[in-house]
C-alpha positions in Angstrom: 0.0 0.0 0.0 2.9 2.3 0.8 4.4 1.8 -2.7 1.0 2.4 -4.3 0.7 5.7 -2.3 4.0 6.9 -3.6 3.1 6.1 -7.2 -0.2 7.9 -6.9 1.5 11.0 -5.4 4.2 11.0 -8.1 1.6 10.8 -10.8 -0.3 13.7 -9.3 2.9 15.8 -9.2 2.2 16.5 -5.5 5.1 14.8 -3.9 6.7 16.9 -1.2 10.4 17.1 -0.3 10.2 15.1 3.0 8.5 12.2 1.3 11.7 11.2 -0.6 14.3 12.8 1.6 15.0 9.5 3.4 16.7 8.1 0.3 17.4 11.1 -1.9 19.3 13.3 -1.8 22.0 11.8 0.4 24.8 14.0 -0.8 25.3 17.3 -2.6 23.8 17.9 -6.1 25.8 19.3 -8.9 24.0 21.8 -11.2 26.1 21.8 -14.3 26.1 25.1 -16.3 27.6 24.4 -19.7 28.7 28.0 -20.3 31.2 30.4 -18.8 30.5 32.2 -15.5 28.7 35.5 -15.8 26.2 34.7 -18.6 22.4 34.4 -18.3 22.4 30.7 -17.6 25.1 31.0 -14.9 23.5 34.0 -13.3 20.0 32.4 -13.1 21.5 29.1 -11.9 23.3 30.8 -9.0 20.2 32.6 -8.0 18.3 29.3 -8.0 21.0 27.4 -6.1 21.2 30.1 -3.4 17.5 29.8 -2.8 17.5 26.0 -3.1 20.1 25.7 -0.4 17.7 27.5 2.0 15.2 24.7 1.4 17.5 21.6 1.2 18.2 19.9 4.5 21.8 18.6 5.1 22.9 18.8 1.5 23.6 21.6 -1.0 23.3 22.3 -4.6 26.6 23.4 -6.2 26.8 25.3 -9.5 29.6 23.7 -11.7 30.7 25.5 -14.9 31.8 23.1 -17.6 32.0 25.3 -20.7 33.2 24.6 -24.2 31.8 24.0 -27.7 28.9 26.3 -27.3 27.5 24.1 -24.5 28.5 20.8 -25.9 31.2 19.9 -23.3 28.9 20.4 -20.3 25.9 18.9 -21.9 27.8 15.8 -22.9 29.1 15.4 -19.4 25.6 15.3 -18.0 24.3 13.0 -20.8 27.1 10.5 -19.8 26.8 11.0 -16.0 25.4 8.4 -13.7 21.5 8.7 -13.7 21.3 9.0 -10.0 19.9 12.5 -9.6 23.1 14.0 -8.4 24.1 15.6 -11.7 21.6 18.2 -13.1 21.9 20.1 -16.3 21.0 23.8 -16.7 19.2 23.0 -20.0 18.7 25.5 -22.8 17.5 25.3 -26.4 21.1 24.5 -27.5 20.6 21.0 -26.2 18.1 20.5 -29.0 20.2 22.1 -31.8 23.8 21.2 -30.9 23.6 17.5 -32.1 22.6 18.7 -35.6 24.5 21.9 -35.8 27.7 21.1 -33.8 27.9 17.4 -34.1 27.3 16.8 -30.4 27.5 13.1 -29.5 24.2 13.0 -27.6 20.5 13.3 -28.6 17.9 15.4 -26.9 16.3 12.1 -25.9 19.3 11.4 -23.7 17.9 14.0 -21.3 14.8 14.0 -19.1 13.3 17.4 -18.5 12.7 18.1 -14.8 11.2 21.6 -14.8 11.4 24.9 -16.5 12.2 28.2 -14.7 12.4 30.8 -17.4 10.7 31.0 -20.8 11.6 33.9 -23.0 9.3 33.9 -26.1 10.5 35.4 -29.4 9.0 38.7 -30.4 8.9 40.7 -33.6 9.9 44.3 -33.1 10.1 47.4 -35.4 11.6 50.8 -34.9 9.4 53.1 -32.9 9.1 55.5 -35.8 8.4 52.7 -38.4 5.4 53.2 -40.7 4.7 49.5 -39.9 2.3 49.9 -37.1 0.7 46.4 -36.7 1.7 42.8 -37.2 -0.7 42.8 -40.1 1.3 45.6 -41.7 4.5 43.8 -41.0 3.4 40.5 -42.6 1.8 42.2 -45.6 5.1 44.0 -46.4 7.1 40.9 -45.7 5.0 38.9 -48.1 4.9 41.5 -50.8 8.3 43.1 -50.7 10.4 41.3 -48.1 12.0 42.9 -45.0 15.5 43.4 -43.6 15.6 41.7 -40.2 18.4 41.9 -37.6 19.3 38.6 -35.9 22.0 37.7 -33.4 23.7 35.4 -36.0 23.2 32.8 -38.6 22.0 29.5 -37.0 20.9 31.2 -33.7 17.5 30.5 -32.3 16.5 34.0 -33.4 17.6 33.3 -37.0 15.6 30.0 -36.9 12.5 31.8 -35.6 12.6 33.9 -38.8 13.0 30.8 -40.9 10.1 29.2 -39.0 7.9 32.2 -39.8 8.9 32.0 -43.5 8.1 28.3 -43.5 4.5 28.7 -42.4 3.7 32.0 -44.2 4.7 33.7 -47.5 7.0 36.2 -45.7 10.5 36.9 -47.1 13.3 38.1 -44.8 16.8 39.3 -45.6 18.8 38.5 -42.4 21.3 40.9 -41.0 23.6 39.1 -38.5 24.8 41.6 -35.9 27.1 40.7 -33.1 26.1 42.0 -29.7 22.7 43.2 -28.6 23.8 46.8 -28.4 24.6 46.8 -32.1 21.3 45.2 -32.9 19.5 47.9 -30.9 21.4 50.6 -32.8 20.5 49.0 -36.1 16.8 48.8 -35.3 16.3 52.0 -33.3 18.3 53.9 -35.9 16.0 52.7 -38.7 18.8 50.8 -40.4 16.7 47.7 -40.5 12.9 47.0 -40.8 12.8 45.0 -37.6 14.3 42.4 -35.4 13.6 39.0 -33.8 14.5 39.2 -30.1 13.6 37.4 -26.9 10.9 39.2 -25.0 13.3 39.7 -22.0 15.7 41.8 -24.1 13.0 43.5 -26.0 11.1 44.7 -23.0 13.6 47.4 -21.9 13.8 48.7 -25.5 10.0 48.8 -25.8 9.6 50.5 -22.5 12.2 53.2 -23.4 10.3 53.9 -26.6 13.1 52.7 -29.0 11.0 49.9 -30.5 7.5 48.6 -30.7 6.6 44.9 -30.1 4.2 43.7 -32.8 3.7 40.0 -31.8 4.9 37.4 -29.3 5.5 33.7 -30.0 3.7 32.5 -26.8 0.6 30.6 -26.0 -0.9 33.7 -24.3 -0.5 37.5 -24.5 2.0 39.1 -22.3 0.6 41.0 -19.3 3.3 43.7 -19.9 2.2 44.1 -23.6 -1.4 43.1 -23.8 -1.9 44.8 -27.2 0.7 42.6 -28.9 -1.0 39.5 -30.2 0.4 36.0 -30.1 1.9 34.6 -33.3 -1.2 32.3 -33.7 -3.6 35.2 -33.2 -1.6 37.1 -35.9 -2.1 34.2 -38.4 1.4 32.8 -37.9 1.0 29.1 -37.1 3.7 28.8 -34.5 2.2 28.1 -31.0 5.4 28.9 -29.1 9.0 29.7 -30.0 11.1 30.6 -27.0 14.5 30.6 -25.4 14.0 28.3 -22.5 16.0 27.6 -19.3 15.3 24.7 -17.0 16.7 21.6 -15.4 17.2 18.2 -17.0 18.8 15.0 -15.9 20.1 11.9 -17.7 17.2 10.0 -19.2 17.4 7.0 -16.9 17.2 9.0 -13.7 14.7 7.4 -11.3 11.2 8.9 -10.9 11.8 9.5 -7.2 14.8 11.9 -7.9 13.0 13.6 -10.8 9.9 14.2 -8.6 12.1 15.6 -5.8 14.0 18.0 -8.1 10.8 19.1 -9.8 9.2 19.9 -6.5 12.4 21.6 -5.2 12.4 24.0 -8.2 8.7 24.7 -7.7 9.4 25.6 -4.1 12.2 27.9 -5.3 9.9 29.5 -7.8 7.4 30.3 -5.0 10.0 32.0 -2.8 9.6 35.8 -2.7 13.4 36.5 -2.4 14.0 34.3 -5.5 11.4 36.1 -7.6 12.8 39.5 -6.6 16.4 38.6 -7.5 15.3 37.1 -10.8 13.3 40.1 -11.8 16.0 42.5 -10.6 18.4 40.6 -12.9 16.0 41.0 -15.8 14.5 37.5 -15.9 10.9 36.6 -15.5 10.4 33.5 -13.4 8.2 31.0 -15.3 7.7 27.7 -13.6 6.5 24.6 -15.6 6.6 21.1 -14.3 8.3 18.2 -16.2 5.3 17.6 -18.5 5.0 21.3 -19.3 8.8 21.6 -19.9 8.7 18.5 -22.2 6.0 20.2 -24.3 8.3 23.2 -24.8 11.3 21.1 -25.7 9.3 18.9 -28.1 7.7 21.8 -29.8 11.1 23.5 -30.3 12.7 20.3 -31.5 10.0 19.7 -34.0 10.3 23.2 -35.5 14.1 23.5 -35.5 14.9 20.0 -36.8 13.0 20.6 -40.0 14.4 24.2 -40.3 18.0 23.0 -39.8 17.6 20.4 -42.6 15.8 22.7 -45.0 18.3 25.6 -44.5 21.3 23.4 -44.6 22.5 24.6 -41.2 23.5 21.1 -39.9 26.8 19.4 -40.1 
């Protein structure tokens, strides 16, 4: 009966920390950041670990930077780690694209999503003074004449978001790869490009300053901060969600007990007021989704990008 009770609780996603603490975790947990210190994934991971360590009892979560290969080194180390719940990956969209674009020796299926903590949907922006006032204007011009669009670089998620739009509509984009977000802002705000494809988090400050206007957001629901900007699907662009995501994943064979514990730990972190304040102060919107919700985001991104990479010849 006790085993049946555990299974029922796990299925309901309602397992609490004390219920599994007897067996797991029995030692410290490594949160592997596959990028250098100081970046967005490292910054958010350290905020999370700091809060998690106020919740964990007798053990700690340690942030471990294993950078190299655009994330491949650290991601590979987690894919090959013992599936015991003590090695957690700070997972981003590069886990999905690196096998095809960088020849990483793992597949996205080698990881099991635990929970998502930040979702930064792609947005379409135009200069504040642009004659393009609505997403309908934008798409009409993109389909009839084509538009010059600033992106972070060829093969980036932002470039692929544009390719995804072209794939499901008659839009035509000329991509202008621009290194550094500051240079992108100058190109758009200065009217040197028709628009840009940015994550909402970076676009927010520019929209609030009056440098750009956000026309549409690639999310399932409208943003509370920009309620007049329709979702892509509302605008007739058949892309339900396209977003830069950050979350936790573990090796695929990790036991349910450990996954449930980690999922609940991140949920408790996400509900901690100090954590929310620190994330928002750092410019990140806390967005919790459980394992099932995170899996949906990963699968949707994988479905879109795998086809795009093949069609655009971006893979190795």
